[in-house]
Each structure stands twice: as structure tokens, then as C-alpha cells.
PDB file of C-alpha atoms in Angstrom:
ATOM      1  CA  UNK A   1       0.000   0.000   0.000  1.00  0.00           C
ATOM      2  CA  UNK A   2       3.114   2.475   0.999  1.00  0.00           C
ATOM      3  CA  UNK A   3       4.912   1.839  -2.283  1.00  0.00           C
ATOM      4  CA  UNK A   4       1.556   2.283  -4.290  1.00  0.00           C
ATOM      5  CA  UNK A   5       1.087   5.647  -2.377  1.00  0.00           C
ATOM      6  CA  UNK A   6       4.633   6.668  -2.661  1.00  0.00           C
ATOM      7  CA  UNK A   7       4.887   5.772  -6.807  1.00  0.00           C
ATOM      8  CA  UNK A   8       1.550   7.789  -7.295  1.00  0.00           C
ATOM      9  CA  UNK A   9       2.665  10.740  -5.263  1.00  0.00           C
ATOM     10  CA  UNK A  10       6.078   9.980  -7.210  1.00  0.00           C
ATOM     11  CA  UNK A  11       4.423  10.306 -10.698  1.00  0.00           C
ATOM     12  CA  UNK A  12       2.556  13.597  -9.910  1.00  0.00           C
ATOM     13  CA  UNK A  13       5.600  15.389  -8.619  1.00  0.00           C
ATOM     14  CA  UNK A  14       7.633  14.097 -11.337  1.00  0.00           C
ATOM     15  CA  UNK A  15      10.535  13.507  -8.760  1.00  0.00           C
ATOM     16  CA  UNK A  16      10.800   9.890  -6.177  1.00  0.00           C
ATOM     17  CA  UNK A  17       8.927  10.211  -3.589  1.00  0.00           C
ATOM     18  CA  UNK A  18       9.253   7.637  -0.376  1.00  0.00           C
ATOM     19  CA  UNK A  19       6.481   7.851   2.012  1.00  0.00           C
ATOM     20  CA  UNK A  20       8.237   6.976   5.884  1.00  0.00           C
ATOM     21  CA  UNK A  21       6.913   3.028   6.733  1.00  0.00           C
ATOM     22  CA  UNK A  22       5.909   3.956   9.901  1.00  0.00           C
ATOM     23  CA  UNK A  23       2.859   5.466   8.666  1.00  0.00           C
ATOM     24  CA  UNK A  24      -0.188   3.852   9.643  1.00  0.00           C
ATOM     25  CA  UNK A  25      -2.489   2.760   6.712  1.00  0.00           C
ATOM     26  CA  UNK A  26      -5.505   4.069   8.592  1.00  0.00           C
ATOM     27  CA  UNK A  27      -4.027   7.968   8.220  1.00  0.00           C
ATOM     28  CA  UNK A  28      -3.130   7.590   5.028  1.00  0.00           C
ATOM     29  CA  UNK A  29      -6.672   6.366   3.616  1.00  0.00           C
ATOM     30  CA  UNK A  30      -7.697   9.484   5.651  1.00  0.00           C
ATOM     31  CA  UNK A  31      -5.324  11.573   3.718  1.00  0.00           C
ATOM     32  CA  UNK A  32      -6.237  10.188   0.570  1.00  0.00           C
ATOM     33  CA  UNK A  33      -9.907  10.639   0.962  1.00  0.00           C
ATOM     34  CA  UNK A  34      -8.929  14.577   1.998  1.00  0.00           C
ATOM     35  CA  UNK A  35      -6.920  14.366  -1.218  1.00  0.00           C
ATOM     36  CA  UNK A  36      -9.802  13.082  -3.651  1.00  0.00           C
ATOM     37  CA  UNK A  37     -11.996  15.673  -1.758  1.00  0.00           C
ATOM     38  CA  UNK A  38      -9.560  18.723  -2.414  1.00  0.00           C
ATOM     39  CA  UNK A  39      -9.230  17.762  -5.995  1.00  0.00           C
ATOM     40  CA  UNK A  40     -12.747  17.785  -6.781  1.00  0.00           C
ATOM     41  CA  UNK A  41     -12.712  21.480  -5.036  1.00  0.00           C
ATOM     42  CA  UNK A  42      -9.614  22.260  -7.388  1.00  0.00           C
ATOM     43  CA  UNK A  43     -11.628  21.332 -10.484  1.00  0.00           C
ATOM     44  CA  UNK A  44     -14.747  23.424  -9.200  1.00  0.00           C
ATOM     45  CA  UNK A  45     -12.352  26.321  -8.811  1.00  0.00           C
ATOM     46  CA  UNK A  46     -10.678  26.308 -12.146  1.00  0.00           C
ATOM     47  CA  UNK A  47     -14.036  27.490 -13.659  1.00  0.00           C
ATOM     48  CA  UNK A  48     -12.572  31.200 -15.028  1.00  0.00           C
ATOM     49  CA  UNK A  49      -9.111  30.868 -13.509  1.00  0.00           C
ATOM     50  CA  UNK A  50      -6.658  32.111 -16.970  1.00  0.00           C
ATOM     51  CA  UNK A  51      -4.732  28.846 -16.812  1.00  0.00           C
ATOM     52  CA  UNK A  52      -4.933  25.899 -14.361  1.00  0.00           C
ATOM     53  CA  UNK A  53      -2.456  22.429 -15.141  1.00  0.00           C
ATOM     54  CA  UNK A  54      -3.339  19.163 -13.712  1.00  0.00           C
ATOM     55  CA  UNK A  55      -4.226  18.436 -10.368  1.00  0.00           C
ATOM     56  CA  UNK A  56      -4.755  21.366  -8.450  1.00  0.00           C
ATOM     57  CA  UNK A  57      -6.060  20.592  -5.405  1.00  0.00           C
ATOM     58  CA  UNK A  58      -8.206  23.123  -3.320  1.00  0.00           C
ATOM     59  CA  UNK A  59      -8.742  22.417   0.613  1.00  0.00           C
ATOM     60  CA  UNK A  60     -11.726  23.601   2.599  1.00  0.00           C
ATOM     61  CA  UNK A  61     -12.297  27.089   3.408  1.00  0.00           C
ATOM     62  CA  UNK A  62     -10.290  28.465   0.658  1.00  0.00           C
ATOM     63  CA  UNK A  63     -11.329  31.954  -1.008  1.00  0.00           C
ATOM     64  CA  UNK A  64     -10.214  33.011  -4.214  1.00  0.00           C
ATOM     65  CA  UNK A  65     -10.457  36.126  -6.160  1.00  0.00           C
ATOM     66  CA  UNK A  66      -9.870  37.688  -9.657  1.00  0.00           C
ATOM     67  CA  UNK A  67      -9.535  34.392 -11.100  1.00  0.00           C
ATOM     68  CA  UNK A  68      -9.179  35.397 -14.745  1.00  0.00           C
ATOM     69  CA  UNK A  69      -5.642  36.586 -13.648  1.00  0.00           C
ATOM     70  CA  UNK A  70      -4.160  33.310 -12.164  1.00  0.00           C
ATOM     71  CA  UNK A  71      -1.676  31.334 -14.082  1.00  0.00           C
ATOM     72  CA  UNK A  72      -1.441  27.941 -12.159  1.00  0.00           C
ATOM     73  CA  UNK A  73       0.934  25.147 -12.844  1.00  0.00           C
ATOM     74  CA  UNK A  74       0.390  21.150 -12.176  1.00  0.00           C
ATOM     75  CA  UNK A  75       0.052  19.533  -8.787  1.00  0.00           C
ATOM     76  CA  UNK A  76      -0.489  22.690  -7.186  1.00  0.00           C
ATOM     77  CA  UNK A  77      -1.965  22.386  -3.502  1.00  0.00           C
ATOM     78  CA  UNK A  78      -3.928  25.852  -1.697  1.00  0.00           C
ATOM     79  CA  UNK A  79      -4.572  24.415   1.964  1.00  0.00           C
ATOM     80  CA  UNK A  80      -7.192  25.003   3.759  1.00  0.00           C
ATOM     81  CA  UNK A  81      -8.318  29.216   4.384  1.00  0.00           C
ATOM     82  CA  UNK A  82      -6.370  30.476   2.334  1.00  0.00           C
ATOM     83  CA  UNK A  83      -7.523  33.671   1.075  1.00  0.00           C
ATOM     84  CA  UNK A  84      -6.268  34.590  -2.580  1.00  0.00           C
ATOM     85  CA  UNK A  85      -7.151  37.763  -4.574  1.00  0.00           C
ATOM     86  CA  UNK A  86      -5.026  38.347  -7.730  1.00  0.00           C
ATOM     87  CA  UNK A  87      -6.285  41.837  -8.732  1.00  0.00           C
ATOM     88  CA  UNK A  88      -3.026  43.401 -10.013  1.00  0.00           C
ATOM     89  CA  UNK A  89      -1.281  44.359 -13.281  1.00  0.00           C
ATOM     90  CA  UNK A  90       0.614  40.943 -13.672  1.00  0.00           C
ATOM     91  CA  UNK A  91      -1.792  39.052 -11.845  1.00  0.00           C
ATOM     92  CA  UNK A  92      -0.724  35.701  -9.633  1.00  0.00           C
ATOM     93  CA  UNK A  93       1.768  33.043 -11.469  1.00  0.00           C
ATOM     94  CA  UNK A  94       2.093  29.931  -9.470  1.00  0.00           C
ATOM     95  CA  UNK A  95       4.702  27.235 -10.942  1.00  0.00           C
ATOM     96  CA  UNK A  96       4.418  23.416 -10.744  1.00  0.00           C
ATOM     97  CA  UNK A  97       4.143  21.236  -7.382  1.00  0.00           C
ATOM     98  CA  UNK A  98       4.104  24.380  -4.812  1.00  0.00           C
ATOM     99  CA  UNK A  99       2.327  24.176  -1.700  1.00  0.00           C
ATOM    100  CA  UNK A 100       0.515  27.447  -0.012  1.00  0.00           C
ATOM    101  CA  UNK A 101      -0.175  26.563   3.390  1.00  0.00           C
ATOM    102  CA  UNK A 102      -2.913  26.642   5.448  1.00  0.00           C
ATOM    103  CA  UNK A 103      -4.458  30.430   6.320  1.00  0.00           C
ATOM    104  CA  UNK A 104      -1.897  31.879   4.271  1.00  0.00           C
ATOM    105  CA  UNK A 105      -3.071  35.120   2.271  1.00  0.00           C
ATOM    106  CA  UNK A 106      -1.912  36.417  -0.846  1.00  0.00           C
ATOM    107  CA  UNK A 107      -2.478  40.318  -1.402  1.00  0.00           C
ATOM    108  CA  UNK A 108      -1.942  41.197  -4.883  1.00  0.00           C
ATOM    109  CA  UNK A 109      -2.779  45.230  -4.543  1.00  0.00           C
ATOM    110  CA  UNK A 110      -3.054  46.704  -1.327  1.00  0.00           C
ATOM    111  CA  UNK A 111      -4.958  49.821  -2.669  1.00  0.00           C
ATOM    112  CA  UNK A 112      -7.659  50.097  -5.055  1.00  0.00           C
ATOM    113  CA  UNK A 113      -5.944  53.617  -6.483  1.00  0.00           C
ATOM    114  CA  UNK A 114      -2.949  51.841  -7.630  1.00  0.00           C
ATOM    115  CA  UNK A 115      -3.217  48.305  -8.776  1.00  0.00           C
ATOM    116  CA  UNK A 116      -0.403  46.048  -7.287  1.00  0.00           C
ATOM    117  CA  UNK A 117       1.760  44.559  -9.606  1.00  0.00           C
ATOM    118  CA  UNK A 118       1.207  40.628  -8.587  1.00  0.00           C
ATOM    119  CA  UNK A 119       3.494  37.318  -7.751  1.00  0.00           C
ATOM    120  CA  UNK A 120       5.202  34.677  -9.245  1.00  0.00           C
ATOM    121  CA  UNK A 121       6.383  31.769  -7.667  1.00  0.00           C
ATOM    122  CA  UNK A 122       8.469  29.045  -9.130  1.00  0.00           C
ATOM    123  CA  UNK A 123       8.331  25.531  -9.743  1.00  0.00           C
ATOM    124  CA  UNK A 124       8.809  23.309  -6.495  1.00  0.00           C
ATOM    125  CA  UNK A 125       8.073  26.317  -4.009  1.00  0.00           C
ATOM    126  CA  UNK A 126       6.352  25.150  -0.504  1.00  0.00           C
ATOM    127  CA  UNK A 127       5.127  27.321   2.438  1.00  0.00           C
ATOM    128  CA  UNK A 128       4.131  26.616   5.844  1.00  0.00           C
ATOM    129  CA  UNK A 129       0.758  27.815   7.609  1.00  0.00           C
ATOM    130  CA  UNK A 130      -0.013  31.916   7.980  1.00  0.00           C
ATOM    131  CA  UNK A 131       1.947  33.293   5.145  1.00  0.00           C
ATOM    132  CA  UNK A 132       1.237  36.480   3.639  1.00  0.00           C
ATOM    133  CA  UNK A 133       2.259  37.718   0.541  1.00  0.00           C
ATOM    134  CA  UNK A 134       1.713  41.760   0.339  1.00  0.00           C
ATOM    135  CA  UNK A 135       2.755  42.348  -3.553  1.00  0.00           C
ATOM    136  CA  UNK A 136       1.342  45.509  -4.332  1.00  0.00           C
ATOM    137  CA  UNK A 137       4.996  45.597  -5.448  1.00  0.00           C
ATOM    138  CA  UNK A 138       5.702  42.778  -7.063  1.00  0.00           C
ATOM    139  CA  UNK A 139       6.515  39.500  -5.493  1.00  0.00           C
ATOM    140  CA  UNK A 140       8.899  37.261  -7.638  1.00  0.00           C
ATOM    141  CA  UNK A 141      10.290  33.564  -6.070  1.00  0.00           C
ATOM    142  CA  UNK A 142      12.510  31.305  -7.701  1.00  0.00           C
ATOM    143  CA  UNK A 143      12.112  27.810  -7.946  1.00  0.00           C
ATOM    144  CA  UNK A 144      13.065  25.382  -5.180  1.00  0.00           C
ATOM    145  CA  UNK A 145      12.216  27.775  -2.540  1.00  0.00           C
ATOM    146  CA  UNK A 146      10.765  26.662   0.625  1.00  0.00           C
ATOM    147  CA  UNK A 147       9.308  28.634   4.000  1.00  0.00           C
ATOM    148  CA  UNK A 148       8.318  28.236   6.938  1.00  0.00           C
ATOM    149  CA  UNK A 149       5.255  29.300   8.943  1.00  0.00           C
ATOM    150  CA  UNK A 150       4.158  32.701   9.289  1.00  0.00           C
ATOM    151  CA  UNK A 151       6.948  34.294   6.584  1.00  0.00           C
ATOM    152  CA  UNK A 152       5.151  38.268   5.329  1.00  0.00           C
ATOM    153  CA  UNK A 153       6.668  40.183   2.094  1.00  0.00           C
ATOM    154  CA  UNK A 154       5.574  43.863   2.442  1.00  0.00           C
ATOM    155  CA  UNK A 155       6.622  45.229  -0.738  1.00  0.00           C
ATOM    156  CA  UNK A 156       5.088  48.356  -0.393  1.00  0.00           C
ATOM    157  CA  UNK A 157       6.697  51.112   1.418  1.00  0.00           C
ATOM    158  CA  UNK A 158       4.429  54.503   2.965  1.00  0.00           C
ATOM    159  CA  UNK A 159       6.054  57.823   1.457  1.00  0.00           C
ATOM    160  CA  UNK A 160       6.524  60.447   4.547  1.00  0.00           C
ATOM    161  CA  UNK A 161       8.907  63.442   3.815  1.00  0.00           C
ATOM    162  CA  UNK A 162       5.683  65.938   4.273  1.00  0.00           C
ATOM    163  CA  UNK A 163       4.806  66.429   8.021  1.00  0.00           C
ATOM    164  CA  UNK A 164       1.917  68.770   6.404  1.00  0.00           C
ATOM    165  CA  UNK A 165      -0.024  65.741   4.874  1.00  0.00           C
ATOM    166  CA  UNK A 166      -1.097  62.592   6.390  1.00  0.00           C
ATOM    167  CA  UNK A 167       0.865  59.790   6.239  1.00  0.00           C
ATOM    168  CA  UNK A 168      -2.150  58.287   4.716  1.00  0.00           C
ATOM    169  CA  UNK A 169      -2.136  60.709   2.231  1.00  0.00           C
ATOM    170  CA  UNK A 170       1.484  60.861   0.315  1.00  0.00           C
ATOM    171  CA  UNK A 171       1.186  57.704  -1.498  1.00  0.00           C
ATOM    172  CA  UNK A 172       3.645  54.750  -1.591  1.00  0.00           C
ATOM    173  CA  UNK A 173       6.815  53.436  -3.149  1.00  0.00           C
ATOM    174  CA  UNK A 174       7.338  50.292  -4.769  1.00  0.00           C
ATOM    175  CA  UNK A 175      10.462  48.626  -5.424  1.00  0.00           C
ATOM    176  CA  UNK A 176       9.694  44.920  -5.503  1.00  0.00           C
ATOM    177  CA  UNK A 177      10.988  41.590  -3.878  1.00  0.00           C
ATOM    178  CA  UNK A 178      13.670  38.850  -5.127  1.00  0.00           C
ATOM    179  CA  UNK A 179      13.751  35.887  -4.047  1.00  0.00           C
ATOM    180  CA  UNK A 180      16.123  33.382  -6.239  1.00  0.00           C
ATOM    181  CA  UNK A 181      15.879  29.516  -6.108  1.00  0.00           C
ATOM    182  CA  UNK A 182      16.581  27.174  -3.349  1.00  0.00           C
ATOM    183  CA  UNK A 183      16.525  29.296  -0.709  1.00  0.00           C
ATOM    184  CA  UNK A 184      15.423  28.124   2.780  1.00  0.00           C
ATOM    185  CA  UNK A 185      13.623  30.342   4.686  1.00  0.00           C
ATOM    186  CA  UNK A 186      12.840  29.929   8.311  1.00  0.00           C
ATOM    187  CA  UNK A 187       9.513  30.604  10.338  1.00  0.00           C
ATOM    188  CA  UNK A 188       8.749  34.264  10.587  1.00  0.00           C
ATOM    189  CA  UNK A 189      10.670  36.039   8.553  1.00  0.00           C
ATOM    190  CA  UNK A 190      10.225  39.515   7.669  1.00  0.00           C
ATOM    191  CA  UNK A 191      11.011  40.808   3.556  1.00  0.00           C
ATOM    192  CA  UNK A 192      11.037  44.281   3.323  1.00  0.00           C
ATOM    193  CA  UNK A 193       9.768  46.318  -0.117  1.00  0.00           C
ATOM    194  CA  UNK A 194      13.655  46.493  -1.979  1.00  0.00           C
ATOM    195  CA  UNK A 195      14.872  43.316  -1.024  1.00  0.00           C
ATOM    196  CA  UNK A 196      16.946  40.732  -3.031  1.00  0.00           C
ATOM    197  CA  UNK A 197      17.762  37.821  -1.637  1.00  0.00           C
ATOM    198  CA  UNK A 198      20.154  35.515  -3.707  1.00  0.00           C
ATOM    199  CA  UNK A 199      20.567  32.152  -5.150  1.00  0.00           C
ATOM    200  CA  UNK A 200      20.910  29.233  -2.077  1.00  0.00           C
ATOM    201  CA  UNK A 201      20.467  31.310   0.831  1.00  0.00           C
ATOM    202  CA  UNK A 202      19.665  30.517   4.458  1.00  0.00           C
ATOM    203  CA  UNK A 203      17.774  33.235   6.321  1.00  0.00           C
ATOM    204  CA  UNK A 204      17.429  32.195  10.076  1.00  0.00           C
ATOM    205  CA  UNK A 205      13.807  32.686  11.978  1.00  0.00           C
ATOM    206  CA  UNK A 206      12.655  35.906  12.942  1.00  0.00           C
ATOM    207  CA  UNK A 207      14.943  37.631  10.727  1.00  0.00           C
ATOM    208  CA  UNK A 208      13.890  40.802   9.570  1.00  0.00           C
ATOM    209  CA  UNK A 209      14.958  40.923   6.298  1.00  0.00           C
ATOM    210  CA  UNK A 210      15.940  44.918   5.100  1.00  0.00           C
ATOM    211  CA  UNK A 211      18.935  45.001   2.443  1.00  0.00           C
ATOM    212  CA  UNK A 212      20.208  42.181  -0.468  1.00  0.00           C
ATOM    213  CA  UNK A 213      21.769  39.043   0.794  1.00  0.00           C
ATOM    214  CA  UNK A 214      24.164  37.486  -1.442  1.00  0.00           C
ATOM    215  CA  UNK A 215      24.236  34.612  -3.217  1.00  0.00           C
ATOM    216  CA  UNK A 216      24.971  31.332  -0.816  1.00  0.00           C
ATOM    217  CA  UNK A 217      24.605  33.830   2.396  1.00  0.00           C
ATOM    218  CA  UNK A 218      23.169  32.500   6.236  1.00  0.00           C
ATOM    219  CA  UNK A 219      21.455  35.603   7.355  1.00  0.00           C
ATOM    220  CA  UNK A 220      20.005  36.014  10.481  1.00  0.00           C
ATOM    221  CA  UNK A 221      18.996  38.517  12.817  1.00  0.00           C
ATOM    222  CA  UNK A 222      16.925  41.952  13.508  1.00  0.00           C
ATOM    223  CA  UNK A 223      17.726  43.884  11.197  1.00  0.00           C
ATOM    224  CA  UNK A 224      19.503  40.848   8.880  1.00  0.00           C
ATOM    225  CA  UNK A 225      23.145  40.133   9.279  1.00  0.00           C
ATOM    226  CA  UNK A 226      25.096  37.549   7.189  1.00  0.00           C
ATOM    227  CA  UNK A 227      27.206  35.249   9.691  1.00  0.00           C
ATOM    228  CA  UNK A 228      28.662  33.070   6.659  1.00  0.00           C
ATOM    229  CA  UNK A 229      28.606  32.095   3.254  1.00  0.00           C
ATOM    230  CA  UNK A 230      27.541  28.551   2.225  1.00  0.00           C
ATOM    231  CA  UNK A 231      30.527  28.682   0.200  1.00  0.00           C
ATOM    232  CA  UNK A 232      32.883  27.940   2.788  1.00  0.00           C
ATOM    233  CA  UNK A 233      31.405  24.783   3.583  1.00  0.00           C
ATOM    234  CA  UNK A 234      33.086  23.150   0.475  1.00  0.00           C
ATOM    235  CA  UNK A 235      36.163  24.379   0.109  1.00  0.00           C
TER     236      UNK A 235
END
């Protein structure tokens, strides 16, 4: 039953999957019945979504918005609550076998006077529960990228020169995040509107993430400060 799992799981990934043998068969028949469940969801939600691939699968609870401006790739899973609303000028791109966990929200404009300019996420790109994904912006993640729980990207900073006017009132500046692939990112990071984070990083939880990180870095700390470069480790 494990290897029949693990080979179907295997084919829709496109990569070998091995499912641990300590599993009980009793949880996974729950999980598959969730699964079956979630995919019919996913097919009643690609009615007007721009492009959907195979097997999306949409948990319970899940709202999503502007549909005609989602690009989604195959075995894509939105878990349960998630809240999704795509109005922007490049809309919401989301690559193959990515994962958006559960209660995350993705924010594509942050202020119906300006329309945000979206996200894309790569291929392979997971994220634990209470994400949010402010890309009034722009939002752009590489492939191979995964996150832990409650990661935000503000990318959208408040203008404030003019103590005569409101706050509220100047406008905003948007400058965009990078995120390149296989990056790890740990549980509750902060990305700041600006940032560009490069390829194979390691950005430690509760980092607060406020200038570019190169390429290989381990970043941690509030505000960000790289302790070492990946680099090092194979020389």
C-alpha cells in the first residue's frame, strides 16, 4: 500500500517520492480521501481561472479572487483558508508542485488607487501555515524555494517626507521583492519592499529581512546580518 502511495505521489511530482513506513495505513486512507476531496474542489475552482495544469487541489475554506488573472501550474496544492485575490497588473503566477499553506493570504494590490503589480512563484516552491504575501509591489520567487510558517513580504513602502499631509495621504513606493531559487527560509521572517535575496540562501527565523543578501549567504537577525557564506562549507 506504501509503495503504491509513494509511486503515485512519485508520478505527480515528477521527482521519487518515499512515504516513511511507519505510517499507519488508517491515516493515510484518511489523507487520501482529503486528497480526492480537495481535488474535486480544485476542479470546481478552475471554472474562469486564466490557466490551471493538472491536479490542483483546493482544501476547505479556501477563497479566491480575480480568477481570470491566475496562471497555475500542475500539482499545485492551496490548503485550507487560504484567502487569494489576484487583482493586479501581472496578476498571480504559481509554478508546478508548490504548496501554499494553510491560512496563508496572498495580497496582490493593497490599494484600489494603484493596482499592485502581482506574484510569481516558481516551480517546487512550498510554504508553511499563515503566510502572507503583500505584492502591491511585485513578489517574484525562484524555484526550489521553501518557507516556513508565518513568513510576510511587504513590498510596499508609505512615502513620509511631508509632516503637512497625512501619512495616509502621500502615497507609496514600490520597489519589488527577489527571491532566487533554493533558498530556505525559516519561520517568521520579515522581507522588506527592496529586497533581493540571492541564489541558495539561508535566512534564520525571525529575521527581519531589510537590504540584499548574497548569493549562498546565512542571514540572520533583527535587522539581517550575514554570519557566513555557504561557500565555505566546500572548500
Amino acid at each position: 500500500m506504501i509503495n503504491i502511495i509513494s509511486f503515485i505521489i512519485s508520478k505527480i511530482k515528477k521527482e521519487k517520492y518515499e512515504l516513511d513506513r511507519n505510517i499507519k495505513i488508517g491515516y493515510l486512507l484518511s489523507l487520501i480521501i482529503n486528497k480526492v476531496i480537495s481535488l474535486l474542489r480544485g476542479y470546481k475552482s478552475k471554472i474562469f481561472i486564466k490557466k490551471c495544469g493538472k491536479n490542483f487541489f483546493v482544501e476547505k475554506g479556501v477563497i479566491i479572487k480575480y480568477k481570470n488573472n491566475i496562471n497555475i501550474g500542475n500539482g499545485v496544492t492551496i490548503k485550507s483558508y487560504c484567502y487569494i485575490d489576484a487583482l493586479s497588473r501581472n496578476g498571480l503566477v504559481i509554478g508546478n508542485n508548490c504548496s501554499i499553506g494553510n491560512y496563508s493570504r496572498i495580497i496582490c494590490t493593497g490599494s484600489l488607487k494603484f493596482l499592485g503589480y502581482g506574484i510569481k512563484i516558481g516551480n517546487n516552491f512550498g510554504c508553511g501555515e499563515w503566510c502572507f504575501f503583500g505584492a502591491a509591489g511585485g513578489i517574484t520567487i525562484g524555484n526550489d524555494v521553501i518557507m516556513g510558517q508565518n513568513v510576510r513580504f511587504h513590498s510596499e513602502n508609505h512615502k513620509f517626507k511631508d509632516i503637512s499631509i497625512p501619512i495616509r495621504n502621500q502615497g507609496v513606493i514600490n520597489k519589488g521583492i527577489y527571491i532566487s531559487d533554493d533558498c530556505w527560509i525559516g519561520s517568521g521572517v520579515v522581507f522588506l519592499d527592496g529586497v533581493k535575496v540571492g541564489k541558495g540562501c539561508v535566512i534564520g527565523a525571525n529575521t527581519l529581512v531589510n537590504k540584499n543578501i548574497p548569493d549562498y549567504s546565512i542571514a540572520v537577525g533583527n535587522p539581517v546580518k550575514i554570519i557566513r557564506s555557504r561557500m565555505e562549507e566546500v572548500k
